[in-house]
PDB file of C-alpha atoms in Angstrom:
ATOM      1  CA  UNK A   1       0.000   0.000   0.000  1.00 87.00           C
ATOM      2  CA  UNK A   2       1.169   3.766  -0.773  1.00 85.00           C
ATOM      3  CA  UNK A   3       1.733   5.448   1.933  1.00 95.00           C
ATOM      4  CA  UNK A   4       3.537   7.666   3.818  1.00 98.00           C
ATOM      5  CA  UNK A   5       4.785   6.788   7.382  1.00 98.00           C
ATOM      6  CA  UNK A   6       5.364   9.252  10.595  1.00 98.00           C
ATOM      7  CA  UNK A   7       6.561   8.059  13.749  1.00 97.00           C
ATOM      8  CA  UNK A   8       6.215   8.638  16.464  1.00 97.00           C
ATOM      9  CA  UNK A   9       2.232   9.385  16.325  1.00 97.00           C
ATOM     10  CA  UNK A  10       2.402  11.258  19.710  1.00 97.00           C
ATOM     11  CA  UNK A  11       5.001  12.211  21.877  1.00 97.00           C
ATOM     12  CA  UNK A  12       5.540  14.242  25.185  1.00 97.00           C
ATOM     13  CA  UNK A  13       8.599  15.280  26.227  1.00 95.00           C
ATOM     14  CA  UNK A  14      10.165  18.112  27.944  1.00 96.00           C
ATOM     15  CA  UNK A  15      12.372  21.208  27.250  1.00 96.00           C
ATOM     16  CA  UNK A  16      15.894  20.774  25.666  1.00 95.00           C
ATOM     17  CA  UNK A  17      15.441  16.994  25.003  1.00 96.00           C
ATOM     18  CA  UNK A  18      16.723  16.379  21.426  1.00 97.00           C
ATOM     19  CA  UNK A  19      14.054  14.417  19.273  1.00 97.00           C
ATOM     20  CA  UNK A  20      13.919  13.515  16.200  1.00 98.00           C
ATOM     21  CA  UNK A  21       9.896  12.427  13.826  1.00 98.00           C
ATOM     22  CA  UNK A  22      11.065  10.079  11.641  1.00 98.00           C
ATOM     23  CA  UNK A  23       8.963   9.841   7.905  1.00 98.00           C
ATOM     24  CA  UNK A  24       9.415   7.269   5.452  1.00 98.00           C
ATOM     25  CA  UNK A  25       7.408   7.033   1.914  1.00 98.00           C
ATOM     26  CA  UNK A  26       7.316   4.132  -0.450  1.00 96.00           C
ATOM     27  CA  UNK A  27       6.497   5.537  -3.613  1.00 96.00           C
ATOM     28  CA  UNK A  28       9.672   6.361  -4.729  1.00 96.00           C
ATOM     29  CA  UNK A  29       8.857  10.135  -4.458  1.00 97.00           C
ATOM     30  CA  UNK A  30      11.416  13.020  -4.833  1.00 97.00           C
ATOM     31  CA  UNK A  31       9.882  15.810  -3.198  1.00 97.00           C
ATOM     32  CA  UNK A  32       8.783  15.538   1.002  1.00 98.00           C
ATOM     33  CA  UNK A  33       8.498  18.244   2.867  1.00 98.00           C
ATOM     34  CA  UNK A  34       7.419  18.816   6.970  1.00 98.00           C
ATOM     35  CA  UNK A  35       4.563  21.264   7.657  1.00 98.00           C
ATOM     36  CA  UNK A  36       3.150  21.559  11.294  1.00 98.00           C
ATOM     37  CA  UNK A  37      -0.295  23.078  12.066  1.00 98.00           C
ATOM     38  CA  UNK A  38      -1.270  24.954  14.817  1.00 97.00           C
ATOM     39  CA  UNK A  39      -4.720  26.433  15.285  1.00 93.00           C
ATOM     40  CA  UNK A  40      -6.219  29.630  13.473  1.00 91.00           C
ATOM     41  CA  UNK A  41      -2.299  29.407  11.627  1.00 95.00           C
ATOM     42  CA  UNK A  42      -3.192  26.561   8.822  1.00 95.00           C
ATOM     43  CA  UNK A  43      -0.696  24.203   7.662  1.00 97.00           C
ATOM     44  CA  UNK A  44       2.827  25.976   7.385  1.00 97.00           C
ATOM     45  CA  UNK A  45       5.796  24.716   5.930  1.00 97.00           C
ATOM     46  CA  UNK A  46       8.829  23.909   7.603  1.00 98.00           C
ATOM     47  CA  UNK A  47      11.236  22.693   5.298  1.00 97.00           C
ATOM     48  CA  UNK A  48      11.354  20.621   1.880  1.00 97.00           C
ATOM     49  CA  UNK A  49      13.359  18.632   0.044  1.00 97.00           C
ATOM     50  CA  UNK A  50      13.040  18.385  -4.040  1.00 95.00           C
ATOM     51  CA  UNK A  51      15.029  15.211  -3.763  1.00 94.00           C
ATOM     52  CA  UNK A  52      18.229  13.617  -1.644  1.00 95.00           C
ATOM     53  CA  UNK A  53      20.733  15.600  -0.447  1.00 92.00           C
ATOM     54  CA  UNK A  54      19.157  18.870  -1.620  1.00 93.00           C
ATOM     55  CA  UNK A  55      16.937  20.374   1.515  1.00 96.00           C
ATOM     56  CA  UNK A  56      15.429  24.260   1.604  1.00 95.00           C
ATOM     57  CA  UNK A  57      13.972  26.471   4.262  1.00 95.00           C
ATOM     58  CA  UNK A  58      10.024  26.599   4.095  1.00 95.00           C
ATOM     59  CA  UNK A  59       7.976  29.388   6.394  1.00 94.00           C
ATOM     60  CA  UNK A  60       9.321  28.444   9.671  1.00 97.00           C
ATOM     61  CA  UNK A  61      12.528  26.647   9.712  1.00 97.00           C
ATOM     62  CA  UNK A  62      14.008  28.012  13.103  1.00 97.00           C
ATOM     63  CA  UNK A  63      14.369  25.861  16.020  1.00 97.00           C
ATOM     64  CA  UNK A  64      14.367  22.335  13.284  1.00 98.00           C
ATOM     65  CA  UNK A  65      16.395  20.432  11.173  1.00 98.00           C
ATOM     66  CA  UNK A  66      16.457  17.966   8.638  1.00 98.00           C
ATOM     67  CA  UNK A  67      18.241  15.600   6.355  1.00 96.00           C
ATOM     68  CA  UNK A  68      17.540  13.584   2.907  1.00 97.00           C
ATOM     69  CA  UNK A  69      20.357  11.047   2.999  1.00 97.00           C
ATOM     70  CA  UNK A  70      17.741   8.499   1.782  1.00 96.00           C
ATOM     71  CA  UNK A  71      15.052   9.351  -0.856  1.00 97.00           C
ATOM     72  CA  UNK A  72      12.404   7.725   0.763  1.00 97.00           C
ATOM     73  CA  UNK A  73      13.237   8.934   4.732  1.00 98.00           C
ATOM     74  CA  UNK A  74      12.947  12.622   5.298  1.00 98.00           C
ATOM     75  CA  UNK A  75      13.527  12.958   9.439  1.00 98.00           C
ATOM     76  CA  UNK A  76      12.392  15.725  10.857  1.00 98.00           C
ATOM     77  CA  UNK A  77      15.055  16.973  14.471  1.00 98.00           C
ATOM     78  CA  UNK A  78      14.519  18.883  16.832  1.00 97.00           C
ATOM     79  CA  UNK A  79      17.682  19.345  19.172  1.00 95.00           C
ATOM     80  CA  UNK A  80      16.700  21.732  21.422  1.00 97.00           C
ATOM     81  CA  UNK A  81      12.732  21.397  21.567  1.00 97.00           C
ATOM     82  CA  UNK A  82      10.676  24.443  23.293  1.00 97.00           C
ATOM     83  CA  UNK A  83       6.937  24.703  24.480  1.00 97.00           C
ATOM     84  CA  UNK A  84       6.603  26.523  21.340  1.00 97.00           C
ATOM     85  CA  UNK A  85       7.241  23.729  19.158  1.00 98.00           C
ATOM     86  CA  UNK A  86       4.234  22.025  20.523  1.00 98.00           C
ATOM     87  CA  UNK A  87       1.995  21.334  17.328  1.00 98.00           C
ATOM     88  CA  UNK A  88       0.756  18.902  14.959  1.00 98.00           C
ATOM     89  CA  UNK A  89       3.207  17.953  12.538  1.00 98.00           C
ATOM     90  CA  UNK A  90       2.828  16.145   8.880  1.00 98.00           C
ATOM     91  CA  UNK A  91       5.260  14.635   6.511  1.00 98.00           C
ATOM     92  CA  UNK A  92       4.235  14.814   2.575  1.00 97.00           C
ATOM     93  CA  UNK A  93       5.306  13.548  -0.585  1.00 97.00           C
ATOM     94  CA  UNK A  94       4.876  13.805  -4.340  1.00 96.00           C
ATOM     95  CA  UNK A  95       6.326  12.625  -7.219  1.00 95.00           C
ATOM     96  CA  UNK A  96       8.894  15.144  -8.125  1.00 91.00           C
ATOM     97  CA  UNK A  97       7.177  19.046  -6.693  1.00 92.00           C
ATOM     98  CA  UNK A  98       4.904  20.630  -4.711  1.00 91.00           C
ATOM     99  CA  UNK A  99       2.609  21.387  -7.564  1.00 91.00           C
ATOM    100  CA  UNK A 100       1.289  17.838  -7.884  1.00 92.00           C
ATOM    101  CA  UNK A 101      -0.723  16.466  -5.284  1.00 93.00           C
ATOM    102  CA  UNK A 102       0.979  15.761  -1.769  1.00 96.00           C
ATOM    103  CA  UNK A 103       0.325  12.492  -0.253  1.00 97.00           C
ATOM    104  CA  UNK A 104       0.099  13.087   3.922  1.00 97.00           C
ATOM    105  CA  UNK A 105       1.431  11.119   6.676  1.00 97.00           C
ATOM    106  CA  UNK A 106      -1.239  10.645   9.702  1.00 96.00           C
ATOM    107  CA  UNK A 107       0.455  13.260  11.317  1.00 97.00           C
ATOM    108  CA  UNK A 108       2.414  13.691  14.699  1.00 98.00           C
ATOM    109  CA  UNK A 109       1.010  15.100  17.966  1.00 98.00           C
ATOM    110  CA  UNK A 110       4.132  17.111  19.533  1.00 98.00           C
ATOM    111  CA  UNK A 111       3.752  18.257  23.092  1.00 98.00           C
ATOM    112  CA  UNK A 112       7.087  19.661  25.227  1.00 97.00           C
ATOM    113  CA  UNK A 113       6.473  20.940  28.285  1.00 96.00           C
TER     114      UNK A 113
ATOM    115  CA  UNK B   1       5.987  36.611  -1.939  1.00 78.00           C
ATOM    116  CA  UNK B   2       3.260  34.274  -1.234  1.00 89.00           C
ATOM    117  CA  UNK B   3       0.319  34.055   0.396  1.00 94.00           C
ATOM    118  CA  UNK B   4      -3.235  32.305   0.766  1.00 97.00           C
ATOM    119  CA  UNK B   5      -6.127  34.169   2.663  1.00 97.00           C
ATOM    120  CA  UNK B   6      -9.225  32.131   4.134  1.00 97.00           C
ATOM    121  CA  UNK B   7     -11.002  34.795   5.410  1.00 94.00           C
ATOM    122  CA  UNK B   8     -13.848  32.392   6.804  1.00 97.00           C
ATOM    123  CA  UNK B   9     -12.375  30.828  10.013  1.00 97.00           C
ATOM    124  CA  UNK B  10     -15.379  28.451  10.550  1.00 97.00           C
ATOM    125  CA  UNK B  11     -18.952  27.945   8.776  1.00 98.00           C
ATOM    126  CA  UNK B  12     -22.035  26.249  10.470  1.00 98.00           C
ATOM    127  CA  UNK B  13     -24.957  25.094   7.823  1.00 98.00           C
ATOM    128  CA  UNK B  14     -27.519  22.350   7.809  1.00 98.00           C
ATOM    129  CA  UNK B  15     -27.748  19.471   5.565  1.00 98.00           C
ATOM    130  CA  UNK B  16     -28.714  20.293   1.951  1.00 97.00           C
ATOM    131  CA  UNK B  17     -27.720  23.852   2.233  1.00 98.00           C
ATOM    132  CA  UNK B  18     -24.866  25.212  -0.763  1.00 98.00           C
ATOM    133  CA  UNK B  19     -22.184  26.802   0.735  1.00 98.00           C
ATOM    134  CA  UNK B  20     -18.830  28.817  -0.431  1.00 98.00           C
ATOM    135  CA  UNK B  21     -15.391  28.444   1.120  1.00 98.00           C
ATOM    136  CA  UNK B  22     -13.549  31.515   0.169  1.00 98.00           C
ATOM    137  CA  UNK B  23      -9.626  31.207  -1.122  1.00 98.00           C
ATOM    138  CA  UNK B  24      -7.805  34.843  -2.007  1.00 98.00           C
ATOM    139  CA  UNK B  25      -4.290  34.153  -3.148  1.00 97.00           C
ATOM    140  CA  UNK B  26      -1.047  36.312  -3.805  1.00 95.00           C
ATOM    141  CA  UNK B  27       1.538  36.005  -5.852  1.00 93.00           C
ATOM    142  CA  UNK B  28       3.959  37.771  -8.395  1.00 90.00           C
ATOM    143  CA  UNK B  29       4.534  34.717 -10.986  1.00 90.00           C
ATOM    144  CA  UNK B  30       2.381  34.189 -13.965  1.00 90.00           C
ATOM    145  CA  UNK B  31       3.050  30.274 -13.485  1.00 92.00           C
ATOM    146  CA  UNK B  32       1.419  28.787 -10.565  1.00 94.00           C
ATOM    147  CA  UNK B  33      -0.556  25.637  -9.006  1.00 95.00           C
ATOM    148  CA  UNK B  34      -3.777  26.301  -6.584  1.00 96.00           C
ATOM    149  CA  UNK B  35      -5.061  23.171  -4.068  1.00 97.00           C
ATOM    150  CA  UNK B  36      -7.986  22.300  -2.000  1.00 98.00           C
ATOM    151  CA  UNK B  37      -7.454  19.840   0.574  1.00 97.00           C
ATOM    152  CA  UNK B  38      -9.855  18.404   3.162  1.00 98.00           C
ATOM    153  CA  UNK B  39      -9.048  17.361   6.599  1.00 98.00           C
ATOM    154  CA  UNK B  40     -12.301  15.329   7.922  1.00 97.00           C
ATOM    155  CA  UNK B  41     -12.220  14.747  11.760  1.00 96.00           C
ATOM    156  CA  UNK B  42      -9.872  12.248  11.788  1.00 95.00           C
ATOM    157  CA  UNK B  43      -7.406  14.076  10.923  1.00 94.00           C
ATOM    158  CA  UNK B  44      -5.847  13.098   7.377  1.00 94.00           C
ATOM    159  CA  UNK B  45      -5.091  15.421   4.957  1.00 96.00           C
ATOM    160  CA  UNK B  46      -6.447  15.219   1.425  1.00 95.00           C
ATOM    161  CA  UNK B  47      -6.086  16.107  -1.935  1.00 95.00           C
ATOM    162  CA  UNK B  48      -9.673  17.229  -3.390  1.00 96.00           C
ATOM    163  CA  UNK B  49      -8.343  19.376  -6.727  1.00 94.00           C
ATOM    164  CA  UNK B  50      -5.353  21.704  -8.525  1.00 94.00           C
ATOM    165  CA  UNK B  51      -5.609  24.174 -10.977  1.00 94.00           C
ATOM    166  CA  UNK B  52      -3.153  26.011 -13.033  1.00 92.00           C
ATOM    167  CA  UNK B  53      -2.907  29.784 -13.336  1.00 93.00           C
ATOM    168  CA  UNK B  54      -3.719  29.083 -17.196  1.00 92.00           C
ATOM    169  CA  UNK B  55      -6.711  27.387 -17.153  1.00 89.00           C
ATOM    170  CA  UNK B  56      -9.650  29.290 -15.554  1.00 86.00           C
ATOM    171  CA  UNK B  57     -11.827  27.015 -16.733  1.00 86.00           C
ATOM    172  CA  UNK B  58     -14.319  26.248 -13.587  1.00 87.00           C
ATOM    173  CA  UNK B  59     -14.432  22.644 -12.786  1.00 88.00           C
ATOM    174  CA  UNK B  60     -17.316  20.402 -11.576  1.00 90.00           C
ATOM    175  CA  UNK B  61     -17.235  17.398  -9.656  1.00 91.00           C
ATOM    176  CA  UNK B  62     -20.335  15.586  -7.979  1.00 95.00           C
ATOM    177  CA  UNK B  63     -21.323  18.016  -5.648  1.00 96.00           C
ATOM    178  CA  UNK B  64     -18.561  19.806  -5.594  1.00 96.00           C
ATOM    179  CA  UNK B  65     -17.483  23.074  -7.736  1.00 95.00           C
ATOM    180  CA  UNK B  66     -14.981  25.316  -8.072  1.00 95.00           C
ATOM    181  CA  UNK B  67     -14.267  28.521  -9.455  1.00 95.00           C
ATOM    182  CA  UNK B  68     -11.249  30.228 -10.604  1.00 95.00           C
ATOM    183  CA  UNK B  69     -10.880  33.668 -11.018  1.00 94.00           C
ATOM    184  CA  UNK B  70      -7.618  35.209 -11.991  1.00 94.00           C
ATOM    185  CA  UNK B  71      -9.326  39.063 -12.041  1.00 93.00           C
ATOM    186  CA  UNK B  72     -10.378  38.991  -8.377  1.00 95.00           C
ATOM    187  CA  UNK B  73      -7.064  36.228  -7.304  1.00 96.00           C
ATOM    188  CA  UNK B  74      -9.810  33.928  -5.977  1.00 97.00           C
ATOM    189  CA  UNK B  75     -10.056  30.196  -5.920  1.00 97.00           C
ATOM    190  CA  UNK B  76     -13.497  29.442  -4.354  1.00 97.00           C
ATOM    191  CA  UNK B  77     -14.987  25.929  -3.611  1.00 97.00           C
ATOM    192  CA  UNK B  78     -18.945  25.414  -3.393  1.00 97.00           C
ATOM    193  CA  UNK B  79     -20.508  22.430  -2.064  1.00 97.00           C
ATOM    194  CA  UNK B  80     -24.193  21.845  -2.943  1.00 97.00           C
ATOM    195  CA  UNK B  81     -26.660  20.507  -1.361  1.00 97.00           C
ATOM    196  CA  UNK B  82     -24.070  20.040   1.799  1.00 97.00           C
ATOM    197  CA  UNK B  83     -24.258  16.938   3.953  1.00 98.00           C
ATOM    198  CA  UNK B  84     -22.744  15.522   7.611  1.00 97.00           C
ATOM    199  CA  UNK B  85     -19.765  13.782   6.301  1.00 97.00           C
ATOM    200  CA  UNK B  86     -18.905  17.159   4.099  1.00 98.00           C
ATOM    201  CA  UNK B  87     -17.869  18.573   7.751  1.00 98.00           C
ATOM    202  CA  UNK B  88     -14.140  19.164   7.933  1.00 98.00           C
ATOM    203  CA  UNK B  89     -11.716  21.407   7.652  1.00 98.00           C
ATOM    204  CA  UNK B  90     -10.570  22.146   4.352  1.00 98.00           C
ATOM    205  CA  UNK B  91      -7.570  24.033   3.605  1.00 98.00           C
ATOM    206  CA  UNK B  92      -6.740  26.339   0.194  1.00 98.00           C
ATOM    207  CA  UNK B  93      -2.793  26.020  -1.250  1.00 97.00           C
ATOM    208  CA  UNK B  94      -0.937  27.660  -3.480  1.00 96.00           C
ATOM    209  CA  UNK B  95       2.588  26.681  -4.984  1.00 95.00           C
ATOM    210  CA  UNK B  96       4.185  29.383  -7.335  1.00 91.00           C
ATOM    211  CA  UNK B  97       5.886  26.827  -9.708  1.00 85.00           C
ATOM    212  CA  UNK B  98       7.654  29.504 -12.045  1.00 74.00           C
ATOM    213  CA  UNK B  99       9.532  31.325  -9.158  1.00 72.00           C
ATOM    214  CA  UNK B 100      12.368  31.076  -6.911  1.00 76.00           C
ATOM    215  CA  UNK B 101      10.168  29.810  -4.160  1.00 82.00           C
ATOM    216  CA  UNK B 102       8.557  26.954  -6.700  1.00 86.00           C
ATOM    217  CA  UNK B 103       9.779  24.405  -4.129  1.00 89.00           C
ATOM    218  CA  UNK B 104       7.305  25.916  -1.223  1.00 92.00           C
ATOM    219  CA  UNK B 105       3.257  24.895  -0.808  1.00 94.00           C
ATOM    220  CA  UNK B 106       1.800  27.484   0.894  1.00 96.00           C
ATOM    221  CA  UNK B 107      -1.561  26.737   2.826  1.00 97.00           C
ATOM    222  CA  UNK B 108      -4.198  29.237   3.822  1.00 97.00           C
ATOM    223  CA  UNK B 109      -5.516  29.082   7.735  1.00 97.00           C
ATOM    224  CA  UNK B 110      -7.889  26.731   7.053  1.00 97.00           C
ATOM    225  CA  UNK B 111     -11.832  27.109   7.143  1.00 98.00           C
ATOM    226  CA  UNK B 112     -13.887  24.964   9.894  1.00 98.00           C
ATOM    227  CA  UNK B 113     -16.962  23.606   8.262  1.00 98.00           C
ATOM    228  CA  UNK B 114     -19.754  21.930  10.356  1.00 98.00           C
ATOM    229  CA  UNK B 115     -22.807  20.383   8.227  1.00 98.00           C
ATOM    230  CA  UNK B 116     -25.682  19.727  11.137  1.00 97.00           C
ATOM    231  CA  UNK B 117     -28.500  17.344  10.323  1.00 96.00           C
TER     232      UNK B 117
END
């Protein structure tokens, strides 16, 4: 089945504690990117990566990092989490860029206290 | 730049009623990609349609519609004759595809819709 894969689904943690939301697709896509949602904000991007090794700054980059090593993984990090960070966070794919459709992850529930 | 504008943070109708989700878009490139998505209660996100800034041609699907006006920068969706499982929130994108920033999706807030019986 096509899909794309988030883990972990929810996590608590606290200040400072690096973590790291792994995402996986299997659909050979080139282009993921990490978008986290917060309420009356929408869906804003993160970062993206048109295919391995080649990663760009989306909306809100600060306080995350990622890497494209792999073309199917696309981990999102967060070394230094903060209470502000808490949000709902999907991975996406598509075939090659953003203007075809993105295929969604279930989405991770972030809370750091 | 981009930007997506959905001025309508949250609609309540009853079954059968239409009903209009606003999208008002910006951008500076001639070349570019608008989305609806829909994000039903549990919580996945969906692709629904894309259009390209070249064809304005208004599309049709089932109940849904949507039209695409380059005059006013507006990307509307209509459902008729609305019903429960239509309640969601559904989200307006925009990727500028010709520009430097062709590698970003930008989403609009989002627009709550509730369909009561």
């Amino acid at each position: 089945e096509a899909q794309v894969t988030q883990n972990p689904r929810y996590l608590i943690t606290v200040t400072g504690k690096k973590l790291t939301v792994t995402c996986s697709q299997n659909m050979n896509h080139e282009y993921m990117s990490w978008y986290r949602q917060d309420p009356g904000l929408g869906l804003r991007q993160i970062y993206y990566s048109m295919n391995v090794e080649v990663t760009d700054k989306g909306d809100v980059p600060e306080g995350y990092k990622v890497s494209r090593k792999e073309k199917r993984n696309f981990p999102l990090i967060l070394e230094s989490p903060s209470p502000n960070q808490t949000s709902l966070y999907f991975c996406a794919s598509s075939l090659t860029a953003p203007y075809q459709p993105q295929h969604f992850g279930d989405g991770t529930r972030l809370s750091i206290l | 730049a981009q930007k997506v504008t959905q001025a309508q943070t949250e609609i309540s109708v009853v079954e059968k009623e239409d009903v209009t989700l606003d999208c008002v878009y910006e951008t500076r490139d001639t070349t570019y990609y608008l989305f609806w998505y829909k994000q039903p209660p549990s919580g996945e996100l969906v692709f629904l349609i894309r259009r390209n800034s070249f064809d304005e041609q208004n599309e049709i699907s089932g109940r849904y519609s949507w039209n695409f006006q380059k005059s006013t920068s507006s990307f509307n969706f209509t459902i008729t004759a609305s019903q429960v499982v239509d309640s969601a929130v559904y989200f307006c994108a925009l990727n500028n595809a010709g520009g430097t920033s062709y590698g970003k999706l930008t989403f609009g807030q989002g627009t709550i819709l509730t369909v009561h019986p």
